[in-house]
XYZ file of C-alpha atoms in Angstrom:
704
model
C 136.830 168.022 133.713
C 133.099 168.247 134.422
C 131.026 170.299 132.029
C 129.099 173.177 133.577
C 126.440 173.125 130.883
C 124.045 176.042 130.476
C 124.786 177.488 133.944
C 127.940 179.146 132.593
C 126.198 180.718 129.583
C 124.582 184.145 129.365
C 123.178 186.233 126.561
C 122.125 189.852 126.219
C 119.716 191.214 123.606
C 118.938 194.848 122.959
C 116.143 195.623 120.496
C 112.960 197.624 120.088
C 109.643 196.294 121.286
C 108.045 194.625 118.273
C 104.367 194.450 117.500
C 103.128 192.749 114.319
C 103.414 195.882 112.157
C 106.972 196.574 113.306
C 107.896 192.931 112.747
C 106.580 193.037 109.178
C 108.819 196.027 108.507
C 111.944 194.800 110.317
C 111.777 191.228 108.975
C 110.610 192.405 105.529
C 107.574 190.179 105.398
C 106.622 189.367 101.812
C 103.468 188.186 100.147
C 105.215 185.850 97.766
C 104.954 182.068 98.063
C 107.575 179.459 97.272
C 104.874 176.829 96.800
C 103.724 176.238 93.216
C 100.134 177.109 92.460
C 97.537 174.462 91.681
C 97.760 175.328 88.004
C 101.539 174.970 88.038
C 101.259 171.595 89.755
C 98.745 170.373 87.168
C 100.957 171.552 84.312
C 103.983 169.912 85.910
C 102.132 166.623 86.332
C 101.134 166.630 82.644
C 104.570 167.582 81.387
C 106.377 164.673 79.740
C 110.163 164.396 79.537
C 112.801 161.710 79.828
C 114.040 162.842 83.273
C 110.472 163.004 84.552
C 109.664 159.547 83.167
C 112.796 158.184 84.817
C 111.853 159.794 88.126
C 108.342 158.308 87.986
C 109.677 154.836 87.220
C 112.251 154.949 90.027
C 109.631 156.225 92.479
C 106.932 153.682 91.647
C 109.293 150.746 91.019
C 112.028 151.146 93.651
C 113.870 147.973 92.633
C 115.075 149.832 89.506
C 116.911 152.337 91.680
C 118.827 149.948 93.948
C 119.211 146.645 92.069
C 121.542 148.023 89.311
C 123.813 149.299 92.106
C 123.640 146.059 94.086
C 127.066 145.122 95.465
C 127.559 141.365 95.228
C 130.744 141.550 97.255
C 129.178 143.423 100.174
C 125.629 142.065 100.235
C 125.361 138.705 98.456
C 126.637 136.401 101.214
C 124.499 138.001 103.921
C 121.402 138.009 101.736
C 121.835 134.332 100.784
C 122.293 133.204 104.404
C 119.436 135.428 105.550
C 117.161 134.252 102.729
C 117.793 130.586 103.522
C 117.076 131.180 107.221
C 113.843 133.057 106.519
C 112.797 130.522 103.858
C 113.146 127.729 106.399
C 110.900 129.723 108.756
C 108.335 130.346 105.993
C 107.614 126.638 105.579
C 106.240 125.774 109.041
C 104.785 129.229 109.671
C 103.043 129.319 106.298
C 101.361 125.964 106.894
C 100.514 126.799 110.510
C 99.042 130.227 109.808
C 96.955 128.845 106.930
C 95.026 126.889 109.561
C 94.290 130.221 111.299
C 92.782 131.439 108.048
C 90.703 128.210 107.902
C 92.500 127.196 104.712
C 94.563 124.177 103.799
C 98.296 124.452 104.630
C 99.390 124.596 100.993
C 97.744 128.018 100.640
C 100.031 129.301 103.377
C 102.973 128.190 101.216
C 101.523 130.015 98.205
C 101.165 133.106 100.405
C 104.827 132.813 101.378
C 105.863 132.787 97.718
C 104.112 135.186 95.321
C 103.589 138.286 97.534
C 107.263 138.200 98.577
C 108.336 138.483 94.935
C 105.941 141.383 94.324
C 107.220 143.240 97.386
C 110.798 142.720 96.168
C 109.923 144.877 93.152
C 107.775 147.589 94.748
C 108.772 147.739 98.440
C 111.059 150.321 100.052
C 112.084 148.494 103.239
C 115.246 146.390 102.989
C 114.739 144.221 106.056
C 111.090 143.264 106.595
C 109.838 139.804 105.679
C 106.479 139.834 103.901
C 104.205 136.808 104.146
C 101.810 135.134 106.543
C 101.171 136.691 109.948
C 99.050 135.447 112.830
C 96.840 138.530 113.325
C 96.011 138.931 109.635
C 95.463 135.174 109.304
C 92.936 135.102 112.127
C 91.140 138.129 110.608
C 90.904 136.283 107.284
C 89.768 133.139 109.106
C 86.914 134.985 110.802
C 85.621 136.006 107.358
C 86.017 132.602 105.681
C 84.269 130.828 108.550
C 81.469 133.390 108.608
C 80.722 133.112 104.890
C 81.500 129.397 104.579
C 80.523 127.664 107.838
C 80.489 123.893 108.111
C 76.684 123.938 108.383
C 76.433 125.077 104.748
C 78.199 121.955 103.503
C 76.393 119.134 105.307
C 75.786 116.058 103.144
C 74.175 112.717 103.931
C 76.638 109.917 104.612
C 76.388 106.308 103.499
C 74.841 105.178 106.795
C 72.335 108.003 106.981
C 74.693 110.159 109.044
C 75.421 113.768 108.196
C 78.987 114.721 107.329
C 80.733 117.857 106.100
C 81.791 117.998 102.450
C 85.301 119.204 103.283
C 86.551 119.518 99.700
C 83.665 121.746 98.615
C 83.875 123.787 101.812
C 87.627 124.377 101.481
C 87.317 125.366 97.817
C 84.605 127.867 98.707
C 86.700 129.295 101.549
C 89.614 129.810 99.155
C 87.330 131.856 96.895
C 86.245 133.987 99.861
C 89.831 134.498 101.037
C 91.059 135.457 97.541
C 88.209 137.948 97.060
C 88.937 139.480 100.468
C 92.653 139.679 99.654
C 92.176 141.358 96.276
C 89.717 143.905 97.689
C 92.024 144.698 100.635
C 94.882 145.142 98.148
C 92.796 147.494 96.013
C 92.007 149.591 99.096
C 95.715 149.818 99.907
C 96.671 150.750 96.339
C 93.969 153.426 96.217
C 95.114 154.924 99.527
C 98.713 154.884 98.322
C 97.927 156.555 94.976
C 96.089 159.435 96.701
C 99.052 159.812 99.104
C 97.017 158.732 102.100
C 99.830 156.954 103.909
C 99.483 159.303 106.863
C 96.179 157.594 107.773
C 98.151 155.085 109.810
C 99.180 157.859 112.201
C 95.652 157.719 113.596
C 96.429 154.201 114.804
C 98.578 155.007 117.803
C 101.160 152.570 119.116
C 99.074 151.693 122.229
C 96.127 150.956 119.932
C 98.153 148.701 117.617
C 99.809 146.859 120.506
C 96.520 146.429 122.362
C 94.838 145.192 119.192
C 97.571 142.692 118.337
C 97.546 141.420 121.927
C 93.774 140.933 121.788
C 94.151 139.257 118.401
C 96.761 136.944 119.915
C 94.108 135.770 122.381
C 91.816 134.904 119.454
C 94.693 133.096 117.735
C 95.482 131.140 120.893
C 91.883 130.064 121.481
C 91.423 129.074 117.823
C 94.301 126.597 118.117
C 93.109 124.883 121.285
C 90.844 122.552 119.289
C 93.930 121.072 117.580
C 95.787 120.858 120.875
C 93.032 118.889 122.617
C 91.688 117.141 119.514
C 88.076 118.249 119.979
C 85.453 119.507 117.528
C 83.927 122.884 118.344
C 80.804 124.740 117.329
C 81.317 128.022 115.532
C 80.383 131.197 117.402
C 80.155 134.644 115.802
C 79.690 138.189 116.999
C 80.314 139.641 120.464
C 81.476 137.263 123.207
C 82.261 134.540 120.647
C 85.700 134.074 122.218
C 84.153 133.593 125.661
C 81.653 131.061 124.325
C 84.433 129.149 122.578
C 86.522 128.956 125.753
C 83.514 127.737 127.734
C 82.777 125.030 125.157
C 86.417 123.897 125.184
C 86.232 123.577 128.965
C 83.066 121.493 128.685
C 84.739 119.200 126.103
C 87.952 118.630 128.055
C 86.825 115.115 129.120
C 86.801 114.200 125.398
C 90.443 115.228 124.907
C 92.448 112.934 122.630
C 95.365 112.095 124.897
C 97.775 110.937 122.135
C 97.336 114.199 120.253
C 97.768 116.202 123.459
C 100.994 114.313 124.246
C 102.335 115.084 120.751
C 101.437 118.757 121.242
C 103.061 119.036 124.668
C 106.272 117.343 123.538
C 106.516 119.591 120.470
C 105.690 122.646 122.588
C 108.380 121.828 125.152
C 111.037 121.307 122.471
C 110.116 124.524 120.684
C 110.162 126.620 123.863
C 113.500 125.266 125.072
C 115.332 125.645 121.768
C 113.862 129.092 121.081
C 115.082 130.223 124.501
C 118.519 128.865 123.599
C 118.366 130.849 120.357
C 117.528 134.023 122.314
C 120.207 133.502 124.958
C 123.010 132.648 122.533
C 121.993 134.684 119.487
C 125.286 136.605 119.644
C 127.330 133.398 119.591
C 125.272 131.304 117.156
C 126.112 131.976 113.484
C 122.503 131.100 112.609
C 119.473 130.469 114.817
C 118.633 126.790 115.177
C 115.727 126.122 112.729
C 113.812 124.283 115.422
C 110.403 124.812 113.800
C 111.476 123.012 110.641
C 113.238 120.304 112.670
C 110.081 119.688 114.719
C 107.937 119.581 111.569
C 110.237 117.046 109.891
C 110.599 114.924 113.028
C 106.851 114.928 113.727
C 106.062 114.005 110.114
C 108.558 111.122 110.093
C 107.397 109.736 113.450
C 103.714 110.045 112.528
C 104.225 108.347 109.176
C 106.317 105.392 110.301
C 104.408 104.805 113.525
C 101.080 105.057 111.676
C 99.682 107.377 114.350
C 96.634 108.588 112.340
C 95.125 105.114 112.088
C 96.212 103.878 115.528
C 95.379 106.940 117.619
C 93.138 108.971 115.283
C 95.556 111.919 115.216
C 94.417 114.661 112.833
C 97.025 115.348 110.126
C 97.440 117.957 107.392
C 96.307 115.635 104.616
C 96.796 116.032 100.902
C 99.274 118.691 99.797
C 99.221 118.930 95.993
C 102.576 119.420 94.312
C 103.029 122.154 91.746
C 101.458 125.582 91.336
C 97.850 126.350 90.506
C 97.030 128.439 87.467
C 96.056 132.021 88.359
C 92.356 132.844 88.353
C 90.271 135.957 88.857
C 88.544 136.317 92.235
C 84.787 136.013 92.529
C 83.665 139.643 92.670
C 80.234 138.669 94.003
C 81.875 138.343 97.427
C 83.047 141.984 97.438
C 79.834 143.377 98.912
C 79.966 140.825 101.746
C 83.608 141.438 102.701
C 84.064 145.164 102.001
C 84.172 146.164 105.673
C 86.481 143.297 106.591
C 88.734 144.099 103.612
C 89.180 147.704 104.733
C 89.977 146.596 108.303
C 92.521 144.047 107.049
C 94.036 146.675 104.730
C 94.526 149.206 107.527
C 95.772 146.749 110.169
C 98.111 145.005 107.719
C 99.601 148.299 106.583
C 99.921 149.599 110.147
C 101.923 146.526 111.182
C 104.008 146.713 108.022
C 104.912 150.409 108.184
C 105.645 150.402 111.924
C 108.135 147.561 111.450
C 109.564 149.104 108.271
C 110.059 152.520 109.902
C 111.838 150.847 112.826
C 114.433 149.241 110.558
C 114.668 152.380 108.412
C 115.571 154.525 111.421
C 118.037 151.936 112.665
C 119.954 151.692 109.371
C 119.457 155.225 108.081
C 117.296 154.835 104.983
C 113.873 156.187 104.069
C 110.754 154.025 104.073
C 108.060 155.767 102.017
C 104.686 155.141 103.666
C 102.713 155.833 100.477
C 104.904 153.528 98.392
C 104.612 150.874 101.115
C 100.837 151.077 100.784
C 101.151 150.482 97.045
C 103.719 147.683 97.517
C 101.640 145.772 100.072
C 98.498 146.465 98.052
C 100.042 145.009 94.897
C 101.324 142.043 96.914
C 97.787 141.346 98.056
C 96.065 142.088 94.740
C 98.419 140.028 92.589
C 98.657 137.354 95.290
C 94.868 137.036 95.325
C 94.960 135.944 91.684
C 97.477 133.228 92.638
C 95.357 131.759 95.483
C 97.141 133.667 98.284
C 95.500 135.377 101.230
C 96.334 138.723 102.885
C 99.935 139.393 103.877
C 101.921 141.788 106.005
C 105.355 141.770 107.595
C 106.230 139.310 110.363
C 108.248 140.493 113.352
C 109.900 137.132 114.019
C 110.969 136.558 110.403
C 112.049 140.174 109.957
C 114.290 139.985 113.022
C 115.865 136.790 111.682
C 116.321 138.391 108.247
C 118.130 141.308 109.865
C 120.165 139.399 112.455
C 121.503 136.840 109.943
C 123.014 139.531 107.739
C 120.245 140.449 105.312
C 120.942 143.782 103.614
C 118.314 143.961 100.847
C 115.130 142.296 99.626
C 117.270 139.868 97.626
C 116.973 137.812 100.816
C 113.225 137.669 100.139
C 113.854 136.255 96.669
C 116.119 133.558 98.140
C 113.437 132.617 100.687
C 110.865 132.437 97.874
C 113.081 130.011 95.965
C 113.157 127.699 99.001
C 109.357 127.887 99.303
C 108.999 127.271 95.550
C 111.158 124.125 95.714
C 109.026 122.909 98.615
C 105.779 123.538 96.754
C 107.020 121.875 93.566
C 108.818 118.826 94.973
C 108.747 118.440 98.754
C 105.199 119.467 99.738
C 103.557 116.002 99.576
C 106.112 114.698 102.079
C 104.388 116.731 104.821
C 100.955 115.141 104.363
C 101.341 113.152 107.624
C 102.266 116.225 109.668
C 99.948 116.460 112.741
C 97.906 119.661 112.873
C 98.611 119.741 116.605
C 102.307 120.337 115.839
C 101.421 123.279 113.598
C 99.265 124.689 116.390
C 102.224 124.518 118.801
C 104.294 126.527 116.296
C 101.560 129.167 116.364
C 101.523 129.150 120.175
C 105.269 129.634 120.468
C 105.296 132.493 117.955
C 102.680 134.332 120.025
C 105.250 134.899 122.770
C 106.202 138.332 121.463
C 102.591 139.473 121.381
C 101.802 138.223 124.871
C 104.901 140.034 126.161
C 103.033 143.212 125.234
C 101.049 142.772 128.464
C 104.120 144.375 130.050
C 102.938 147.615 128.427
C 100.289 147.899 131.145
C 102.562 148.662 134.143
C 104.794 150.831 131.948
C 101.892 152.931 130.665
C 100.482 153.166 134.186
C 103.671 154.979 135.179
C 104.075 157.095 132.039
C 100.716 157.906 130.426
C 97.378 156.808 131.810
C 95.428 158.000 128.759
C 97.519 155.731 126.520
C 96.961 152.965 129.062
C 93.221 153.505 128.761
C 93.479 153.281 124.952
C 95.478 150.035 125.286
C 92.990 148.462 127.710
C 89.859 149.536 125.802
C 91.378 148.242 122.556
C 92.363 144.939 124.112
C 89.028 144.372 125.875
C 86.923 145.394 122.875
C 88.985 143.128 120.593
C 88.592 140.161 122.928
C 84.927 140.738 123.748
C 83.507 142.193 120.519
C 85.632 140.250 117.999
C 88.274 141.561 115.617
C 86.246 143.785 113.284
C 83.985 145.481 115.829
C 86.866 145.644 118.297
C 88.989 147.607 115.851
C 86.149 150.031 115.109
C 85.541 150.643 118.825
C 89.285 151.073 119.439
C 89.680 153.682 116.685
C 86.575 155.567 117.834
C 87.781 155.596 121.455
C 91.281 156.676 120.428
C 89.829 159.597 118.461
C 87.669 160.526 121.459
C 90.730 160.681 123.697
C 92.378 162.997 121.167
C 89.290 165.216 121.109
C 89.078 165.302 124.902
C 92.778 166.143 125.197
C 92.322 169.168 122.947
C 88.926 169.995 124.400
C 90.248 169.921 127.961
C 93.639 171.640 127.795
C 95.519 173.147 130.681
C 94.920 176.861 131.217
C 97.543 178.932 132.995
C 98.216 182.389 134.342
C 101.821 183.311 133.577
C 104.219 185.305 135.687
C 107.624 186.794 135.031
C 110.734 185.013 136.278
C 112.616 187.966 137.795
C 115.701 189.032 135.913
C 114.622 187.264 132.692
C 112.194 187.653 129.788
C 110.634 184.272 130.668
C 106.965 183.924 131.607
C 106.017 180.721 133.423
C 102.949 179.115 134.968
C 102.503 180.631 138.419
C 100.953 177.406 139.734
C 104.019 175.406 138.708
C 106.891 177.817 139.353
C 107.122 179.471 142.729
C 109.463 182.246 141.566
C 107.186 183.304 138.686
C 105.549 186.582 139.762
C 102.511 188.231 138.218
C 102.950 191.813 137.035
C 100.466 194.127 138.811
C 97.626 195.218 136.580
C 98.438 192.669 133.859
C 97.040 189.159 133.479
C 98.862 186.837 131.076
C 96.679 183.894 130.046
C 97.725 180.815 128.046
C 96.047 177.624 126.781
C 98.122 174.479 126.248
C 96.214 173.556 123.070
C 95.006 175.096 119.841
C 91.860 177.173 120.259
C 89.146 175.874 117.941
C 85.419 175.225 117.912
C 85.394 172.377 120.468
C 87.180 174.336 123.210
C 86.594 178.002 122.309
C 83.782 178.397 124.838
C 85.867 176.748 127.558
C 88.748 179.088 126.666
C 86.521 182.075 127.442
C 85.221 180.506 130.657
C 88.747 179.634 131.820
C 89.928 183.175 131.017
C 87.238 184.615 133.271
C 87.895 182.077 136.023
C 91.683 182.433 136.008
C 91.644 186.226 135.769
C 88.875 186.603 138.347
C 86.786 188.669 135.918
C 83.128 187.802 135.445
C 82.557 189.715 132.254
C 78.785 189.181 132.305
C 78.401 190.794 135.720
C 80.752 193.635 134.824
C 78.837 194.393 131.638
C 75.520 194.328 133.530
C 76.930 196.622 136.208
C 78.268 199.009 133.579
C 74.900 199.117 131.815
C 73.156 199.951 135.085
C 75.775 202.570 135.847
C 75.388 204.123 132.385
C 71.582 204.146 132.704
C 71.793 205.739 136.145
C 74.214 208.352 134.918
C 71.960 209.130 131.951
C 68.973 209.737 134.240
C 71.023 212.030 136.450
C 72.234 213.973 133.444
C 68.643 214.544 132.294
C 67.727 215.921 135.727
C 70.743 218.186 135.816
C 69.788 219.767 132.495
C 66.810 221.342 134.190
C 69.018 223.214 136.672
C 71.094 226.245 136.176
C 73.942 226.099 133.670
C 76.651 226.734 136.254
C 75.302 224.153 138.695
C 74.786 221.677 135.863
C 78.419 222.038 134.805
C 79.586 221.423 138.348
C 77.447 218.330 138.770
C 78.392 216.956 135.339
C 82.067 217.273 136.172
C 81.567 215.229 139.333
C 79.696 212.497 137.483
C 82.357 212.367 134.797
C 84.897 211.428 137.472
C 82.540 208.661 138.595
C 82.442 207.205 135.061
C 86.199 206.906 135.025
C 86.291 204.645 138.031
C 88.069 201.402 137.104
C 85.807 198.540 136.077
C 87.917 196.017 138.002
C 88.307 196.575 141.708
C 91.623 194.665 141.575
C 93.205 197.411 139.494
C 93.673 195.224 136.432
C 93.923 197.163 133.228
C 95.398 194.772 130.628
C 95.123 191.114 129.578
C 97.656 189.376 127.345
C 96.513 186.226 125.551
C 99.509 184.001 124.790
C 98.333 182.066 121.715
C 101.713 180.629 120.749
C 100.255 177.091 120.981
C 97.533 177.834 118.432
C 98.394 176.406 115.014
C 95.211 177.384 113.152
C 92.023 179.376 113.670
C 88.497 178.590 112.569
C 85.454 180.847 112.403
C 84.480 180.056 115.999
C 87.953 181.035 117.231
C 87.823 184.334 115.315
C 84.373 185.118 116.696
C 85.482 184.280 120.242
C 88.552 186.527 120.031
C 86.490 189.386 118.590
C 83.972 189.036 121.420
C 86.788 189.087 123.982
C 88.187 192.313 122.508
C 84.697 193.876 122.407
C 83.348 192.807 125.809
C 86.504 193.350 127.825
C 87.060 196.660 126.052
C 83.623 197.846 127.190
C 84.737 197.463 130.807
C 88.002 199.364 130.158
C 90.277 196.322 129.889
C 92.813 196.307 127.070
C 93.369 192.982 125.294
C 96.646 192.038 123.591
C 97.733 188.949 121.657
C 101.239 187.492 121.843
C 103.233 184.707 120.197
C 100.970 184.384 117.173
C 102.481 182.165 114.458
C 102.848 183.606 110.948
C 100.369 181.131 109.451
C 97.782 182.124 112.062
C 98.350 185.833 111.343
C 97.691 185.132 107.657
C 94.458 183.323 108.546
C 93.356 186.227 110.749
C 94.087 188.673 107.939
C 92.106 186.532 105.490
C 88.944 186.789 107.638
C 89.389 190.562 108.259
C 90.040 190.092 111.961
C 92.105 193.281 112.260
C 90.194 196.574 112.206
C 90.155 200.009 113.815
C 88.948 198.434 117.089
C 91.486 195.581 116.860
C 94.605 197.063 115.257
C 97.686 195.034 114.458
C 99.503 197.033 117.115
C 97.700 194.855 119.677
C 99.587 191.795 118.377
C 103.148 191.218 119.679
C 105.751 188.614 118.794
C 106.435 187.664 122.438
C 104.736 188.103 125.785
C 107.667 190.205 126.986
C 107.201 192.659 124.093
C 103.555 193.073 125.064
C 104.415 193.594 128.741
C 107.041 196.270 127.986
C 104.612 198.086 125.678
C 101.849 198.097 128.309
C 104.182 199.329 131.071
C 105.456 202.149 128.881
C 101.908 203.094 127.870
C 100.887 203.188 131.536
C 103.912 205.237 132.471
C 105.477 202.389 134.434
C 108.460 201.664 132.202
C 110.745 201.614 135.244
C 108.752 198.764 136.826
C 110.800 196.106 135.083
C 113.924 197.620 136.544
C 112.355 197.437 140.006
C 111.591 193.736 139.776
C 114.766 192.809 137.894
C 117.529 191.270 139.938
C 120.272 188.730 139.546
C 118.689 185.307 139.586
C 120.629 182.107 140.214
C 119.924 179.846 137.242
């Protein structure tokens, strides 16, 4: 049987018309507050007890709350399988993304180890995979190359030629990357401690997706030198990406064909098998670890065929076995990387929390944004002491961790064990791995980011302002580089927010006959204005940026030019005053007769249209500032001088409290001018004007 829905429902309400004073009495408005005072909060924060200490520990160290209740029977198998799968992905991705950061591949393995263990202790998401990520890696790489360019490490060769001291350069770049990572982590911890996790809400989804897509272009271009086997100059600042592409095009005749063939073969294999993984992911128990297979196969072939010496193919080179002792970062770099560190901190957290919230909503658990800031910040800060660079969550690894049965961050510990074994024992076996193969792994993993270009037609259909944010973010990131691009994107996004609130939609409302509903007369044909009453509404909060436009729109929509009316009234009053002075000189009887006639003239309506009342529907206003209060007072004063009564309707309780705090209500603006709904205000005005039966005249049965 088909459901009729709301068409079969009716409701009838009979109550008194309620202004703000009546509402306070009927609803028994109180002055108490359920919120603790500042003093109470300070006392509570200083109070020490066992339950409070336990609560603090469980909040700041989430692993203590879930690990003791960990169910081996339900979760262990899935976490082990998931951890092994993700660990296998960490190996090639860690080495490949380290090249994006302009570091040796082994540092990508370190980054896939220590931060994961830290997040296991402090993180609140059960499914994300922390570690290397392309966008963050390229942001780190832009800093390391800027502060440690090849030109700073030129030495004289044996034959009088100039060469780059690679060992010294790479060691210096590691110091820069570690300093950047620690500072970014400190920013994240600080923001988390002051409960500033909401800052990420200012990075809208179109902004993040446009930025990551633009970053993907930088990642792609940075890997072309390995694909074609050419040496490039380093460009910085705006248009650096364009200059790099142009130089690559000019160097195409110098392409190393053997290296290009290796790249294309690896790329073809990766694309085909990854498509198979996507098509048959429901049938495959585990995704085929094609990245690791390609890495192993390429290393074996390169080693036994002696490709580096025969065809001059660039390989990874020395990978030291074992772990390096932790060391403090060089704080002298902090002043040089402070801006970059803050950008990395915000972008890394934005990517992390958006992915974490997605999984949290899907599986019904809470991901605390402030605790996530602290967790990622500690991962970066502690990781920086262990020669790691900045981390965030990876979409591809997180999806594998979820799809292979991962239930908790125990899967992250398992993946770390696999990386640890590789670093301790297996790492040197990958010394003959071609860098071109690692670049193809980066290319293939950019697929998800480049698919975000499909946002453009979707946003064109749904929201053109969001489309503009996406395009400006993407273009500024590509043209101006990653740091300046992000700054421009955030500034433009904030401008769109300001313009949306500064340019709201203003409407004149009319009554839908037979109901208490008041709708926009331009949108709804059946909505009819009530004679003598104008009902005006703004779609946004009234505050200092749009208060003047609110007044202008009120005059335009209502057809009342208050300036002209006030000028006309002043002239009329002056004229009447002169006539009264003349009449005083005449006889008392004649003066009385004339004065009576002029008194009738003064009572002529100010508005030729017969309008007598204006209702301001401010239900969309969530706060008032001093400019708003001044504007409303001026409206009451100026319109009152031309015999127009002003009423407010739909005012939220918090706004009423703010109006009371600034002494808005007075003898000229009593609380009886404030009604809980537009309909209450209309009924009051009609009764006051002796037209209480008007509603009955316009009321009729309306087909809903």
